[in-house]
CSV table of C-alpha atoms in Angstrom, one decimal:
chain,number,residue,atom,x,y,z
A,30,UNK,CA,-1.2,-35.4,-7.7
A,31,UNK,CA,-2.0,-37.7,-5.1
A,32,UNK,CA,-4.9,-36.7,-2.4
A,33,UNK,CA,-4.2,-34.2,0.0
A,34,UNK,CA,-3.8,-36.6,2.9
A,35,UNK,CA,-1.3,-38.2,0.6
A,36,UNK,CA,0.8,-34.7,-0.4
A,37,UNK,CA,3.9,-33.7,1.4
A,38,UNK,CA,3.2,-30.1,0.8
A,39,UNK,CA,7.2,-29.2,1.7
A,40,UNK,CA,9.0,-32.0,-1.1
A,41,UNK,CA,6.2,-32.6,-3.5
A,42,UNK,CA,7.8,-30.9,-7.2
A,43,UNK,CA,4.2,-31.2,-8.5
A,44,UNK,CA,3.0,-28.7,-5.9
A,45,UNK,CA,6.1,-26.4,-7.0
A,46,UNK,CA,4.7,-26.5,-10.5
A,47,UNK,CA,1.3,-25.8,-10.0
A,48,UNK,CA,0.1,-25.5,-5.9
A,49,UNK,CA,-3.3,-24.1,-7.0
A,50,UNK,CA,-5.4,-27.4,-7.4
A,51,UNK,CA,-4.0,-28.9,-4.0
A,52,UNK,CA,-4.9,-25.4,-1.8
A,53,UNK,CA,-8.6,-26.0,-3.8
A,54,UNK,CA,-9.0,-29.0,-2.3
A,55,UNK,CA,-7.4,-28.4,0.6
A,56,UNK,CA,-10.1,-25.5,0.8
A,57,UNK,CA,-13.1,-27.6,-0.2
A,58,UNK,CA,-12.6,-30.1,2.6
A,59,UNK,CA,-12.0,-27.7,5.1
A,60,UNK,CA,-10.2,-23.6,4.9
A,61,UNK,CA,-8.6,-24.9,8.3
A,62,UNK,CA,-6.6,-28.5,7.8
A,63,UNK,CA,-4.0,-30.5,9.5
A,64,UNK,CA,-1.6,-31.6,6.4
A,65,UNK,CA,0.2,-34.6,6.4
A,66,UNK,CA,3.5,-33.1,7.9
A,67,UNK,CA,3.2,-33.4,11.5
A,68,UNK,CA,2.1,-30.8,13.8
A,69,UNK,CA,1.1,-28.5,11.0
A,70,UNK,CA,-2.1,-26.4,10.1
A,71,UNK,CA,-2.4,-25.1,6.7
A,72,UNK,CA,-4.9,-21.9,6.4
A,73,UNK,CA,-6.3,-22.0,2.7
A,74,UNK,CA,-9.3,-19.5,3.5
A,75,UNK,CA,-9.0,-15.7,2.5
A,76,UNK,CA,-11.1,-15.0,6.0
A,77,UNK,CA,-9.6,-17.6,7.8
A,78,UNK,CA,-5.9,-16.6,6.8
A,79,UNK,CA,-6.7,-12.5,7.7
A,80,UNK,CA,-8.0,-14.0,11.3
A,81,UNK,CA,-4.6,-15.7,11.8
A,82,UNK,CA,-2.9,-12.6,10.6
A,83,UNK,CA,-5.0,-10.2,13.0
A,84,UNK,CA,-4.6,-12.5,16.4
A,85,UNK,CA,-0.8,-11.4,17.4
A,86,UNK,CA,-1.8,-12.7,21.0
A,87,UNK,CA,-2.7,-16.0,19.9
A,88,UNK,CA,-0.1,-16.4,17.1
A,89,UNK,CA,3.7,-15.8,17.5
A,90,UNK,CA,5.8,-15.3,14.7
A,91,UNK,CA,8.7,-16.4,15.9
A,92,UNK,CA,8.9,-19.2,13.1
A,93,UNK,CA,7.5,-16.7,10.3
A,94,UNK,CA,9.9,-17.7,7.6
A,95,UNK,CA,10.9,-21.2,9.0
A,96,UNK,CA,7.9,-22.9,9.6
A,97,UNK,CA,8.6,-26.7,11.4
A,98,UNK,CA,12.3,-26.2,10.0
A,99,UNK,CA,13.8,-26.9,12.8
A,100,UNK,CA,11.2,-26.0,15.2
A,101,UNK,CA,11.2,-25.3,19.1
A,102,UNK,CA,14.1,-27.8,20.4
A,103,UNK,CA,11.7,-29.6,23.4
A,104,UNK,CA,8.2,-31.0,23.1
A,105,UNK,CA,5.7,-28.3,23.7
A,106,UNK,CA,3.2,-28.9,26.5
A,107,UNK,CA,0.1,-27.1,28.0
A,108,UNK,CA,-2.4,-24.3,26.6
A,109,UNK,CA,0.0,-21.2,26.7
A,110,UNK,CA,3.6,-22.0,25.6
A,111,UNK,CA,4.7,-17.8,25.9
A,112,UNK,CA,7.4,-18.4,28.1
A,113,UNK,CA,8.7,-21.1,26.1
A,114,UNK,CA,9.5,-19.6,22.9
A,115,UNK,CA,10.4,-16.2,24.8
A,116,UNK,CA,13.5,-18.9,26.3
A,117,UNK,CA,14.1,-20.5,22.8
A,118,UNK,CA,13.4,-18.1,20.5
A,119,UNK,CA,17.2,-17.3,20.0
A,120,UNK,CA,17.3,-20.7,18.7
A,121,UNK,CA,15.1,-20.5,15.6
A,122,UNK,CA,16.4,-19.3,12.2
A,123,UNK,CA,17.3,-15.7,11.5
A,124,UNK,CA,15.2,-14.7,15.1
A,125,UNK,CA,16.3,-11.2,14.9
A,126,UNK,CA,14.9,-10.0,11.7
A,127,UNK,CA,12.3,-7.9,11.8
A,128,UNK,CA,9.4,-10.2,10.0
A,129,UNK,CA,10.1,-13.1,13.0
A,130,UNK,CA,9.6,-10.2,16.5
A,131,UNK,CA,6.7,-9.9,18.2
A,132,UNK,CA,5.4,-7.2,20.6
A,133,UNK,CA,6.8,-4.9,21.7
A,134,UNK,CA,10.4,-5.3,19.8
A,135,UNK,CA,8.4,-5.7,16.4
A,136,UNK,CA,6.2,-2.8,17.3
A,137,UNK,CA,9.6,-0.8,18.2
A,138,UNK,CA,11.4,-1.6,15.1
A,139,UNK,CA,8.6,-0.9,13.2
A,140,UNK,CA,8.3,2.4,13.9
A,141,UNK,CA,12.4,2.6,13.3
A,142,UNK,CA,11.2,1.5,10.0
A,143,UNK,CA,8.6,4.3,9.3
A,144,UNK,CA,11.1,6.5,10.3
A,145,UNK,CA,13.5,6.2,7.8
A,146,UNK,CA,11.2,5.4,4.9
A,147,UNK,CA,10.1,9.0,4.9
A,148,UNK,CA,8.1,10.2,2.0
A,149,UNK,CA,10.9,12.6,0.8
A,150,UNK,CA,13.4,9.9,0.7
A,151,UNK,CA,10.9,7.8,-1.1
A,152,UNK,CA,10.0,9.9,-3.7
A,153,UNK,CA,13.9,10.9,-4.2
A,154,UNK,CA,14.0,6.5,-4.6
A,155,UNK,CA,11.6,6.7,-7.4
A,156,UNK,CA,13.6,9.5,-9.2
A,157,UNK,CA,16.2,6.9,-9.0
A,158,UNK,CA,13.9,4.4,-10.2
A,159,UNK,CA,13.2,5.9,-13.7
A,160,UNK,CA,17.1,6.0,-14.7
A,161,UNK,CA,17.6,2.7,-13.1
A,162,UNK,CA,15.1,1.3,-15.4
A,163,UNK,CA,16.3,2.8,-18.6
A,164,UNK,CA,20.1,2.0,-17.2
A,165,UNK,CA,18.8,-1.5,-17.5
A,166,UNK,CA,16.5,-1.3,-20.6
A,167,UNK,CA,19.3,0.0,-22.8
A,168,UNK,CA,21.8,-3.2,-21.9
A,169,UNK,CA,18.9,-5.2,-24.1
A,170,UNK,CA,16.6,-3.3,-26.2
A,171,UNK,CA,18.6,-3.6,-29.7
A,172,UNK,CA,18.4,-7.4,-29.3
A,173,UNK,CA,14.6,-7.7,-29.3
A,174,UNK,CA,14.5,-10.5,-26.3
A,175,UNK,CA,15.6,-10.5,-22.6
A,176,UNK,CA,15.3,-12.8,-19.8
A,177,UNK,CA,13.2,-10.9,-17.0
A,178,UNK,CA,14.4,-12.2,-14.0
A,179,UNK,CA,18.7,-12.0,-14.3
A,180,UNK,CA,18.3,-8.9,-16.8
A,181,UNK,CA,16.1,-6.8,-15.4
A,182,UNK,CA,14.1,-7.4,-12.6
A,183,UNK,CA,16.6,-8.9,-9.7
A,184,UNK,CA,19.5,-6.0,-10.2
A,185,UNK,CA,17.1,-3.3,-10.3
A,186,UNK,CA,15.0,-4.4,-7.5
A,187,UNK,CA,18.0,-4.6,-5.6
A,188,UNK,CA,19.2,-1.6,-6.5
A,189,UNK,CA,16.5,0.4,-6.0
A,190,UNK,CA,17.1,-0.8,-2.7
A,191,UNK,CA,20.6,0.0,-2.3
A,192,UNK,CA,19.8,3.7,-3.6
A,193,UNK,CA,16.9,3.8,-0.7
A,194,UNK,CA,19.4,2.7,2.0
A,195,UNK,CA,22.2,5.0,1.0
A,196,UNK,CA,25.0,2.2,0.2
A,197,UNK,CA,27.8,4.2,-1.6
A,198,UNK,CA,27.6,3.8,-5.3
A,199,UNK,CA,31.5,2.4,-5.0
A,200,UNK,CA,30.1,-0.8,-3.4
A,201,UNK,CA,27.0,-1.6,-5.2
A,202,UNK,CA,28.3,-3.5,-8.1
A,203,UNK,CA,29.9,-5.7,-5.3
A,204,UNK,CA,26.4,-5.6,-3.6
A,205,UNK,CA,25.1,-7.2,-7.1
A,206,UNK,CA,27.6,-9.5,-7.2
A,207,UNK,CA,27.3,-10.8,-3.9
A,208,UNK,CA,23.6,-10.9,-3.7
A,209,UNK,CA,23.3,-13.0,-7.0
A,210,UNK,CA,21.8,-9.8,-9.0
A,211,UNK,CA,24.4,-9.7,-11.3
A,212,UNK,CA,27.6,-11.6,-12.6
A,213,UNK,CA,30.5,-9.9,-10.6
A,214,UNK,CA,32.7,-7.6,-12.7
A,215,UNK,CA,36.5,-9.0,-13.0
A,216,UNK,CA,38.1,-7.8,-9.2
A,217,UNK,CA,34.8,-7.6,-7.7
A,218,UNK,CA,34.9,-9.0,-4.1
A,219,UNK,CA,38.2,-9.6,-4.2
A,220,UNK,CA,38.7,-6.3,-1.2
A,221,UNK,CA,41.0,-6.9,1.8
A,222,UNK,CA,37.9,-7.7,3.2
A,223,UNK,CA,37.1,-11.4,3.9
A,224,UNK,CA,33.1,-11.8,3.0
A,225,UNK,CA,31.7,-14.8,3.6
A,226,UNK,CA,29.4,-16.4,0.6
A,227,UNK,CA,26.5,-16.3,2.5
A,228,UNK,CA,24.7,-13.4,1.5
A,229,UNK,CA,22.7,-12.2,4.5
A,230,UNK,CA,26.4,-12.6,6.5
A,231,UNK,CA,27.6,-10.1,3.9
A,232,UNK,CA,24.9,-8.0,4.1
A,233,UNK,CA,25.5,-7.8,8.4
A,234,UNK,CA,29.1,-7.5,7.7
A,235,UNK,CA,28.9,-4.8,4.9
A,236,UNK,CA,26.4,-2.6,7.1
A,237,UNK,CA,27.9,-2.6,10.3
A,238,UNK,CA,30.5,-1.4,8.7
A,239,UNK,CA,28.9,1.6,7.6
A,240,UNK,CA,26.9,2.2,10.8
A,241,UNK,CA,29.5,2.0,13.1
A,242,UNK,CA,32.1,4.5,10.4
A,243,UNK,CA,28.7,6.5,10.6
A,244,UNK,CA,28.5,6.8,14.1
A,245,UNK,CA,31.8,8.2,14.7
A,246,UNK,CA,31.9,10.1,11.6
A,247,UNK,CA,28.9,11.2,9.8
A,248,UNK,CA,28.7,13.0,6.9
A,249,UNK,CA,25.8,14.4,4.6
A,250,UNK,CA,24.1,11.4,3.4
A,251,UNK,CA,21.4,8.6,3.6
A,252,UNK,CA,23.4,6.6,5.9
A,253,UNK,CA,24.1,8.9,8.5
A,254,UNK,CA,20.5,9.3,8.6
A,255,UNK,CA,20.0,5.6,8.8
A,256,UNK,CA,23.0,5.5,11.1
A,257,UNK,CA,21.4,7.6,13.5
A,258,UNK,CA,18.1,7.2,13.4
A,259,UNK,CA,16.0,7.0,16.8
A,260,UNK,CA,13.2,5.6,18.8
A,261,UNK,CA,10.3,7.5,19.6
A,262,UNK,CA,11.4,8.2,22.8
A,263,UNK,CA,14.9,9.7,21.5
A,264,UNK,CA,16.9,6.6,22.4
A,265,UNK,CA,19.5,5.3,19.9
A,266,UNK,CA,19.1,1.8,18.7
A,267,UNK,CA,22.0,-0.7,19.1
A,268,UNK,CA,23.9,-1.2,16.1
A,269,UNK,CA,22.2,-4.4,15.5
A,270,UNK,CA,18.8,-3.3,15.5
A,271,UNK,CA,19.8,-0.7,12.2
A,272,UNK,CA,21.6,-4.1,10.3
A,273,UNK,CA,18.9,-5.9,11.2
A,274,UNK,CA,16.7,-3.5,9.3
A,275,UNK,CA,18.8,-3.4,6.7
A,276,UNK,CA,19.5,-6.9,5.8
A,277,UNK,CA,16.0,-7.4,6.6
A,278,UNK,CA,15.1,-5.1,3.4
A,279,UNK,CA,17.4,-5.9,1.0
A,280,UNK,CA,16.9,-10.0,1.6
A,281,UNK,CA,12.7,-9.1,1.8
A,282,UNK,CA,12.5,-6.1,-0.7
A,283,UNK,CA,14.4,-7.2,-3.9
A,284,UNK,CA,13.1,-11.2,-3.9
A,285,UNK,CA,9.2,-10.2,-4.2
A,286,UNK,CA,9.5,-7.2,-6.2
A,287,UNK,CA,11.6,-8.9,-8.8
A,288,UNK,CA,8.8,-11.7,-8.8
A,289,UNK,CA,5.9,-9.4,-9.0
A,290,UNK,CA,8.1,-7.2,-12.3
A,291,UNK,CA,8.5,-11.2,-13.4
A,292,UNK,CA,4.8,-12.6,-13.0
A,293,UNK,CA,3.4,-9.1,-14.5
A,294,UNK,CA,5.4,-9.1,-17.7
A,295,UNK,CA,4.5,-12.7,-17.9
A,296,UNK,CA,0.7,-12.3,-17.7
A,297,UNK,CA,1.3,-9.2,-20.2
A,298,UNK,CA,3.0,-11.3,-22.4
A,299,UNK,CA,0.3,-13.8,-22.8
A,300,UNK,CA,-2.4,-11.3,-23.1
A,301,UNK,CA,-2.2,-8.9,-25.6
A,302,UNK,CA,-5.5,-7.4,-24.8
A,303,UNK,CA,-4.6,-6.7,-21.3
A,304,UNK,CA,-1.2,-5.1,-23.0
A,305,UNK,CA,-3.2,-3.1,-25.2
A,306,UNK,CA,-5.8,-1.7,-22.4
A,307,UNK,CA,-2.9,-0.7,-20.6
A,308,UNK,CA,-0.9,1.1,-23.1
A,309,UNK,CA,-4.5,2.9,-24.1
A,310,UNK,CA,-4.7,3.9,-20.3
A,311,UNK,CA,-1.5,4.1,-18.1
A,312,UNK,CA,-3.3,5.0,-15.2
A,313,UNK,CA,-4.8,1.2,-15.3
A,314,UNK,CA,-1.4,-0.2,-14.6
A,315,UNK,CA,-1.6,0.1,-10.1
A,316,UNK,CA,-4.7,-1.9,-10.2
A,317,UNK,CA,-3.0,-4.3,-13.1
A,318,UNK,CA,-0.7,-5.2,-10.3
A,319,UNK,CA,-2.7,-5.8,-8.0
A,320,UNK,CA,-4.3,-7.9,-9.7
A,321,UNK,CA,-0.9,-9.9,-10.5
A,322,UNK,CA,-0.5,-9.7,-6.9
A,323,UNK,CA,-3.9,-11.1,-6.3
A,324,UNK,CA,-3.5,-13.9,-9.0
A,325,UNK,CA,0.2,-14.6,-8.3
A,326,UNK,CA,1.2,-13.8,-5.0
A,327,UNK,CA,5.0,-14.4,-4.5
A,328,UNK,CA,4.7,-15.7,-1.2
A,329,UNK,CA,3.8,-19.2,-1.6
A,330,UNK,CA,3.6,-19.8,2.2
A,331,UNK,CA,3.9,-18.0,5.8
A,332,UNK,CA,4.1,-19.6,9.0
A,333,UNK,CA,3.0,-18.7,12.9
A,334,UNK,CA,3.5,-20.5,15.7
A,335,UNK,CA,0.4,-21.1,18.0
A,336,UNK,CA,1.2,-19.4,21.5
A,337,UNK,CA,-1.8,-20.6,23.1
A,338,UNK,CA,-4.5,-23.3,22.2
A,339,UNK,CA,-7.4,-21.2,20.3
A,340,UNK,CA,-9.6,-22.1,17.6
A,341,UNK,CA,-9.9,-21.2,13.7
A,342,UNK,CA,-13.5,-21.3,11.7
A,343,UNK,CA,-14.3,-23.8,14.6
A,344,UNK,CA,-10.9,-26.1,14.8
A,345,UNK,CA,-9.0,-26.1,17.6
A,346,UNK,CA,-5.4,-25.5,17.4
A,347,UNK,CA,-3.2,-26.7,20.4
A,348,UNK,CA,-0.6,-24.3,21.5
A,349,UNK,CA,2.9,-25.6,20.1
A,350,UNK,CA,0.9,-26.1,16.5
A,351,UNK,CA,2.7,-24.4,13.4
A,352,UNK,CA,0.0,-22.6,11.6
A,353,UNK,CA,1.0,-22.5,7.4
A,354,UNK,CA,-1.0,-19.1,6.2
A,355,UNK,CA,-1.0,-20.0,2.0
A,356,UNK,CA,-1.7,-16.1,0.8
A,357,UNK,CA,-1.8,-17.3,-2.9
A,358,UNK,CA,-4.8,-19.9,-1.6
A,359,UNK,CA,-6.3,-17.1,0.2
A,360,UNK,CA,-6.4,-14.6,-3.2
A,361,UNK,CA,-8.1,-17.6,-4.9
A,362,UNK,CA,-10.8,-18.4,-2.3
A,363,UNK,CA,-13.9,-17.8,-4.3
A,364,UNK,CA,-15.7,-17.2,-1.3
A,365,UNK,CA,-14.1,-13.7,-1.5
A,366,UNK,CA,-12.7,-13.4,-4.7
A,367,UNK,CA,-15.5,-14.3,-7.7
A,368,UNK,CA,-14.0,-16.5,-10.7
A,369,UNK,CA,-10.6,-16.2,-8.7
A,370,UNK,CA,-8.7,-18.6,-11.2
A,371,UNK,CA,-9.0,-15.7,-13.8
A,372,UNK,CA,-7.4,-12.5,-14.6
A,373,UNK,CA,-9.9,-9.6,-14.2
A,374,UNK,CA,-8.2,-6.4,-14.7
A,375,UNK,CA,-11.4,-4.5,-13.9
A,376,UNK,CA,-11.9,-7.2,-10.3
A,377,UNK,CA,-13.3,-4.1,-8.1
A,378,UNK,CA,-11.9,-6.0,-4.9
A,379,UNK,CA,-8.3,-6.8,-6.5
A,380,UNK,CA,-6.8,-4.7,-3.7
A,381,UNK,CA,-8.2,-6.6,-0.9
A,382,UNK,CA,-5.3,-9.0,-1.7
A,383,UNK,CA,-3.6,-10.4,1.3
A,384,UNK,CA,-0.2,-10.9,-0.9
A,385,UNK,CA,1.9,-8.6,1.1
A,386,UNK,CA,-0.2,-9.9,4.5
A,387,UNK,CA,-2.3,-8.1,6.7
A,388,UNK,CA,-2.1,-6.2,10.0
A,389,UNK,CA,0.7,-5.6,12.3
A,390,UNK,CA,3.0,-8.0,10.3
A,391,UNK,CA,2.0,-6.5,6.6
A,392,UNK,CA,4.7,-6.2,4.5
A,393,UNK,CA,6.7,-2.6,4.9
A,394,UNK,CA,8.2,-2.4,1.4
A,395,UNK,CA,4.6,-2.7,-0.1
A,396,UNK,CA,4.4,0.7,-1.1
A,397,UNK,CA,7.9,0.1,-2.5
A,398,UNK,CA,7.1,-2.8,-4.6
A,399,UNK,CA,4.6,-0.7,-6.3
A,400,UNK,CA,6.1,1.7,-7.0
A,401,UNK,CA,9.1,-0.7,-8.4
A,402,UNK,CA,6.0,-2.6,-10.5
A,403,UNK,CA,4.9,0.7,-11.8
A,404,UNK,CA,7.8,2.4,-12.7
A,405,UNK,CA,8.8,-0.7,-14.3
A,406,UNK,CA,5.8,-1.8,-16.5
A,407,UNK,CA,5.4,2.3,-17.7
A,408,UNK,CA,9.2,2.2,-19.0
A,409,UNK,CA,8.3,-1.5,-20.6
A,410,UNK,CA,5.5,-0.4,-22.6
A,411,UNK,CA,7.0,3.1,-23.5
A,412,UNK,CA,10.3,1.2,-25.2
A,413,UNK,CA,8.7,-2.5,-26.1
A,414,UNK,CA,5.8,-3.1,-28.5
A,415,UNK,CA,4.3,-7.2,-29.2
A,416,UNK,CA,6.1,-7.6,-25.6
A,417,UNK,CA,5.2,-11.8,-25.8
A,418,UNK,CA,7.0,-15.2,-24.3
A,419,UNK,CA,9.5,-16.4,-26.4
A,420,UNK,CA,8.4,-19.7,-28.3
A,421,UNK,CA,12.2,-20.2,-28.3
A,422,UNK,CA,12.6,-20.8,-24.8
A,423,UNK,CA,9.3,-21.5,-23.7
A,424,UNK,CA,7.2,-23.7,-26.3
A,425,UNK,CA,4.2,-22.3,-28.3
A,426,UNK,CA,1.0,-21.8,-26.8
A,427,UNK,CA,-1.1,-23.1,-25.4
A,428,UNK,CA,1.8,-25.9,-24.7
A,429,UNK,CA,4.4,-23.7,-22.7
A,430,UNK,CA,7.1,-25.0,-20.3
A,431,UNK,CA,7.8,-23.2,-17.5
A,432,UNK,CA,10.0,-23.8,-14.3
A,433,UNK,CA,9.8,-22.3,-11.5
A,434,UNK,CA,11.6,-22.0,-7.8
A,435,UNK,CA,11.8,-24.7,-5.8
A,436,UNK,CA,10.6,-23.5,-2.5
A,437,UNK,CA,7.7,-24.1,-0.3
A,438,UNK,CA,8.0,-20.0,0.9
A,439,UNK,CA,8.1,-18.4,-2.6
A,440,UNK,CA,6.2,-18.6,-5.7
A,441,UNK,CA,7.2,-17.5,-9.0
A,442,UNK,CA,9.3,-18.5,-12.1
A,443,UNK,CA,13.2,-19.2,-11.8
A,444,UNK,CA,13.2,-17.6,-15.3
A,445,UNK,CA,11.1,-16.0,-18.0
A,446,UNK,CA,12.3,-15.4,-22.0
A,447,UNK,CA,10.6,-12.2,-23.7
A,448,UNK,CA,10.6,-11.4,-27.3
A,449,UNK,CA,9.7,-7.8,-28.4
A,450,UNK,CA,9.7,-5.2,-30.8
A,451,UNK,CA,11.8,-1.8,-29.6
A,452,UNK,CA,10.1,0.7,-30.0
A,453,UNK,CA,11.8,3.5,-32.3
């Protein structure tokens, strides 16, 4: 790789394959650095990126998942730019999910949020959770090997997610078929229905219809509930507001929980010791994940958009400037993290991990991804033993291939071959 002045963080494939050593030296010149894409900031400091996180006033995240792509449409000007992203923000790509508001409509969706990811429904989700895994599980388990990512961890991570939200169990084969969780069954999508290919269109389609058939009939289930839910003042939310929610889980939830299930049985895989300490002590496995988290955080970058002129560890930042927060830098900083490019299982700051973000904006399936992570590593060790990568696929150590996704907002592999031994 080239220098960092040189590396176009957003088309460079060697940063795809391995973005660790350019956020180092990003870091050592400076945790706060213009990069060579223009107008751009990129935050590689774990104090630096919770400061950015922290400062909603200062930092709007109108462009959270966009970044420069496509930007505001005019030239910003001046100290304090508010008023223009308040008249373009309709503009910018997928503006009305919930991870792109700010105050008060994120703080107000928010709390829609909390609202209907009760602790009772929860815990009913992670009754699910157990069969979904074995439903899974049993598909492979007599032919010693699986590919983690299209076999297990995608279907049931979306899944899990359609249980949560109530979608009838009629429509969720279609759901995995649609979504790119699974290959569709023979008639699947082929309603009276037109849906169109994009999957966050189907996903608004699909729950409007529900909401709205809700509305004027509701019944005994989750989305009635999810249907009707209210603000805190008692006011009903537009239909809109509830997709929004919606499409905002399922497009959120299932991606980084099926890349945390895939970067944990990967790092299992290629540490037997670690797989051993865990199947001596089962209550190890939350803080094995957050170490995976810590050490492999699926969110490879996320973006804010500088509202007013303000300053980071001493570097000013005009208002107009797109701010690039690199969690995965961040969980390696060794200012915070000590020896931060190995695995500690017993790291007794693991879960000050900013993979899921931090304040206002922290991720709101969290606790849900967790739970996925745990439920799904407990039902891999109970059924697997010598869980390890396949040579097949993958190469012998210490000379393994591996791709992985080509995106500048995610991080994990595009696929990941295990071998095992079932367990009788």
């Amino acid at each position: 790789m080239s220098g960092v002045e040189d590396v176009d963080f957003f088309t460079d494939s060697a940063v795809v394959a391995n973005p660790y050593s350019y956020f180092d030296e990003l870091r050592a010149q400076c945790p706060v650095r213009a990069v060579k894409h223009p107008g751009v900031i990129a935050v590689t400091g774990y104090d630096e990126a919770v400061e950015v996180y922290a400062d909603s006033t200062a930092f709007s995240s109108c462009n959270a998942v966009s970044g420069p792509f496509p930007g505001l449409p005019v030239q910003a000007d001046g100290d304090d730019i508010s008023e223009l992203i308040e008249q373009y923000r309709h503009q910018l790509p997928m503006s009305d999910l919930l991870v792109n508001l700010d105050e008060p409509a994120h703080h107000a969706q928010r709390a829609l949020l909390r609202r209907l990811l009760t602790p009772s429904r929860l815990k009913t989700n992670e009754a699910t959770m157990w069969r979904l895994a074995d439903s899974y599980i049993d598909r492979f388990i007599e032919t010693g090997t699986f590919e983690v990512m299209s076999d297990y961890a995608k279907p049931f991570s979306l899944l899990v997610i359609a249980d949560l939200l109530g979608v009838p169990e009629d429509d969720r084969e279609e759901f995995g078929a649609k979504l790119g969780a699974e290959k569709p069954a023979p008639g699947v999508g082929e309603d009276t229905q037109a849906v169109s290919n994009n999957p966050l269109e189907f996903l608004h389609e699909r729950f409007t219809t529900y909401i709205e058939e809700r509305r004027r009939r509701p019944r005994a289930d989750v989305l009635t509930d999810l249907a009707n839910v209210t603000y805190k003042g008692g006011s009903t939310p537009e239909v809109d507001v509830i997709v929004g929610l919606a499409t905002f889980l399922f497009a959120a939830g299932q991606d980084t929980t099926a890349r945390l299930i895939t970067s944990a049985m990967w790092i299992l895989a290629e540490n037997p010791d670690i797989q051993q300490r865990l199947r001596e002590d089962r209550k190890r496995i939350p803080v094995f994940l957050e170490e995976t988290l810590r050490f492999e955080s699926p969110t490879m970058s996320d973006f804010r958009l500088t509202r007013v002129t303000t300053t980071i560890a001493g570097q000013r930042i005009p208002a107009g400037t797109t701010v690039m927060i690199h969690p995965g830098a961040a969980n390696r900083d060794p200012r915070k993290f000590t020896d931060p490019e190995t695995f500690q299982l017993d790291r007794d700051n693991a879960v000050e991990h900013i993979a899921f973000g931090r304040g206002a904006h922290s991720c709101p399936g969290g606790p849900l991804a967790r739970t996925e992570g745990r439920v799904s590593i407990e039902r891999f060790l109970d059924r697997m033993t010598d869980i390890r990568v396949s040579e097949t696929t993958h190469g012998p150590a210490p000379s393994r291939t591996y791709e992985y996704e080509p995106s500048f907002i995610l991080r994990g592999l595009r696929g990941l071959q295990i071998d095992f031994t079932p367990v009788d």
